[in-house]
Protein backbone atom coordinates (compact mmCIF):
# COMPACT_ATOMS: atom_id res chain seq x y z
CA MET A 1 -34.17 -31.09 74.44
CA ASN A 2 -35.10 -31.69 70.84
CA SER A 3 -32.35 -34.53 69.55
CA ILE A 4 -29.75 -36.37 70.80
CA LEU A 5 -26.57 -37.47 69.31
CA VAL A 6 -25.58 -41.11 69.59
CA LEU A 7 -21.94 -41.83 68.76
CA ASN A 8 -20.37 -45.43 68.91
CA GLY A 9 -16.81 -45.86 68.28
CA PRO A 10 -14.96 -48.62 68.16
CA ASN A 11 -15.72 -52.16 66.59
CA LEU A 12 -18.94 -51.76 67.50
CA ASN A 13 -19.99 -52.30 64.40
CA LEU A 14 -19.37 -55.67 65.09
CA LEU A 15 -22.16 -56.54 67.26
CA GLY A 16 -24.69 -59.19 67.45
CA THR A 17 -20.80 -61.12 66.12
CA ARG A 18 -18.29 -60.07 68.36
CA GLU A 19 -18.24 -61.62 71.07
CA PRO A 20 -22.25 -62.11 72.01
CA GLY A 21 -21.67 -63.83 75.05
CA LEU A 22 -20.34 -60.51 76.75
CA TYR A 23 -22.14 -57.99 74.56
CA GLY A 24 -24.79 -59.91 73.05
CA THR A 25 -26.95 -61.08 69.43
CA LEU A 26 -28.72 -57.53 69.15
CA THR A 27 -26.46 -56.02 65.66
CA LEU A 28 -25.79 -52.00 66.24
CA GLY A 29 -29.23 -51.38 63.65
CA GLU A 30 -30.87 -53.01 65.84
CA ILE A 31 -30.04 -50.72 68.83
CA GLU A 32 -29.80 -47.85 66.58
CA SER A 33 -33.29 -48.26 65.87
CA MET A 34 -34.65 -49.31 68.93
CA SER A 35 -32.80 -45.61 70.19
CA ILE A 36 -34.21 -43.52 67.33
CA SER A 37 -37.50 -45.56 68.39
CA ARG A 38 -37.08 -44.46 72.22
CA GLY A 39 -36.39 -41.30 70.88
CA ARG A 40 -39.45 -40.74 68.93
CA GLU A 41 -41.81 -42.12 71.58
CA LEU A 42 -40.08 -38.97 73.41
CA GLY A 43 -40.56 -36.23 70.65
CA LEU A 44 -36.75 -36.20 70.16
CA HIS A 45 -35.19 -36.24 67.08
CA VAL A 46 -32.14 -38.77 68.05
CA GLU A 47 -29.45 -39.24 65.28
CA CYS A 48 -26.82 -42.61 65.04
CA ARG A 49 -23.52 -42.67 63.87
CA GLN A 50 -20.63 -44.85 64.02
CA SER A 51 -16.56 -45.07 63.45
CA ASN A 52 -13.83 -47.11 64.04
CA HIS A 53 -11.57 -44.00 63.57
CA GLU A 54 -10.71 -41.01 67.05
CA GLY A 55 -10.59 -38.37 64.76
CA GLN A 56 -13.68 -38.90 63.08
CA LEU A 57 -15.62 -39.31 66.58
CA ILE A 58 -13.95 -36.14 68.13
CA ASP A 59 -15.29 -34.26 65.12
CA TRP A 60 -18.85 -35.06 65.39
CA ILE A 61 -18.59 -34.05 68.73
CA HIS A 62 -17.25 -30.71 67.97
CA ASP A 63 -19.71 -30.28 65.54
CA ALA A 64 -23.00 -31.76 67.31
CA SER A 65 -22.58 -27.77 69.26
CA GLY A 66 -25.74 -26.08 68.05
CA ARG A 67 -26.98 -28.71 66.38
CA PHE A 68 -27.61 -31.50 69.13
CA ASP A 69 -29.07 -31.14 72.76
CA ALA A 70 -26.98 -33.93 73.98
CA ILE A 71 -24.62 -37.14 73.35
CA VAL A 72 -24.72 -40.58 74.59
CA LEU A 73 -21.47 -42.02 73.96
CA ASN A 74 -20.54 -45.22 73.64
CA ALA A 75 -16.19 -45.10 73.05
CA GLY A 76 -15.67 -48.30 73.45
CA GLY A 77 -11.69 -49.14 73.56
CA TYR A 78 -11.08 -44.98 73.28
CA THR A 79 -13.07 -44.98 76.84
CA HIS A 80 -10.45 -45.60 78.63
CA THR A 81 -7.01 -43.83 76.49
CA SER A 82 -8.29 -41.13 74.94
CA VAL A 83 -8.16 -38.04 76.93
CA ALA A 84 -8.29 -36.03 73.01
CA LEU A 85 -12.26 -37.50 73.51
CA MET A 86 -12.44 -36.36 77.14
CA ASP A 87 -11.70 -32.88 76.01
CA ALA A 88 -13.75 -32.17 72.81
CA ILE A 89 -16.49 -33.26 75.30
CA SER A 90 -15.65 -30.71 77.72
CA ALA A 91 -15.64 -28.24 74.95
CA VAL A 92 -18.25 -27.86 73.59
CA GLY A 93 -20.50 -28.88 76.60
CA LEU A 94 -23.15 -30.81 75.79
CA PRO A 95 -24.68 -33.07 78.26
CA THR A 96 -23.10 -36.60 77.57
CA VAL A 97 -24.21 -40.06 78.95
CA GLU A 98 -21.02 -42.43 78.76
CA LEU A 99 -22.36 -45.53 77.59
CA HIS A 100 -21.26 -49.41 78.00
CA LEU A 101 -23.12 -52.75 77.18
CA THR A 102 -20.83 -54.54 80.06
CA ASP A 103 -20.27 -52.94 83.38
CA ILE A 104 -16.66 -52.12 82.88
CA PHE A 105 -15.78 -51.57 86.57
CA ALA A 106 -15.94 -55.65 87.05
CA ARG A 107 -14.25 -56.72 83.95
CA GLU A 108 -9.94 -55.90 83.33
CA GLU A 109 -7.89 -53.85 86.13
CA PHE A 110 -7.52 -51.96 82.85
CA ARG A 111 -11.43 -51.11 81.64
CA ARG A 112 -11.90 -49.52 85.02
CA THR A 113 -10.20 -46.39 84.25
CA SER A 114 -12.72 -44.01 82.35
CA TYR A 115 -11.42 -40.33 80.51
CA ILE A 116 -15.44 -39.93 79.75
CA GLY A 117 -16.77 -40.83 83.09
CA ARG A 118 -15.20 -37.17 84.51
CA VAL A 119 -16.72 -35.15 82.20
CA ALA A 120 -19.90 -37.01 81.36
CA CYS A 121 -23.25 -36.19 83.59
CA ASN A 122 -24.45 -39.62 83.97
CA THR A 123 -23.04 -43.51 82.84
CA ILE A 124 -25.10 -46.10 82.97
CA CYS A 125 -22.84 -49.98 82.42
CA GLY A 126 -23.42 -53.10 82.49
CA HIS A 127 -27.39 -53.19 80.87
CA GLY A 128 -27.04 -54.28 77.83
CA ALA A 129 -29.26 -53.07 75.11
CA LYS A 130 -31.50 -51.79 77.06
CA GLY A 131 -28.69 -49.31 78.26
CA TYR A 132 -29.14 -46.29 75.20
CA VAL A 133 -32.43 -46.45 75.92
CA MET A 134 -32.07 -45.63 80.01
CA ALA A 135 -29.65 -43.10 78.25
CA ILE A 136 -32.22 -41.53 76.34
CA ASP A 137 -34.97 -41.85 78.95
CA ALA A 138 -31.95 -40.32 81.64
CA LEU A 139 -31.37 -37.09 79.23
CA ALA A 140 -35.01 -36.68 78.52
CA ARG A 141 -35.91 -36.13 82.41
CA ARG A 142 -32.84 -34.46 83.07
CA TYR A 143 -33.12 -31.44 80.71
CA GLY A 144 -36.68 -31.99 79.96
CA THR A 145 -39.03 -32.66 76.72
CA GLY A 146 -42.48 -31.85 77.93
CA GLN A 147 -43.34 -35.88 78.14
CA GLN A 148 -43.20 -38.08 80.88
CA PRO A 149 -40.80 -41.13 78.95
CA GLU A 150 -42.18 -44.27 79.63
CA THR A 151 -40.67 -47.07 81.82
CA LYS A 152 -40.60 -50.18 79.48
CA HIS A 153 -37.08 -51.28 81.09
CA GLU A 154 -36.71 -53.01 85.29
CA GLY A 155 -33.73 -54.02 87.58
CA THR A 156 -30.36 -54.34 85.75
């Protein structure tokens, strides 16, 4: 594995100011920097993108085939509604980690349904921003980078 595409869906561009008690105080830019740094530590190229548009996310998933080895996807609200994103992930066949800052299974009933989780190789939720590092580490362990990830985070 050499490269990971980190995709963020709708409203994640508002991190840091959007309900900080629920989603934390780090901005998306800070989370992206943290993800890229973790990738570098593991000898991986990590590229981050965000869109509020479902079609753009689908296009990026399609384009990832042949360019990236894996995807980390925080689809935001599309997690619970988008069969199209689920189909795109399935179609490209890249290992995909579903990611959520909050524990979607402990929130409102409608958030407990995940179309993304049906085709993802792993789901990480409820760990806040460190979930991004956990996702990169999980992919590195599962698919190999030639380097062992350092454990920098403990617990939940």
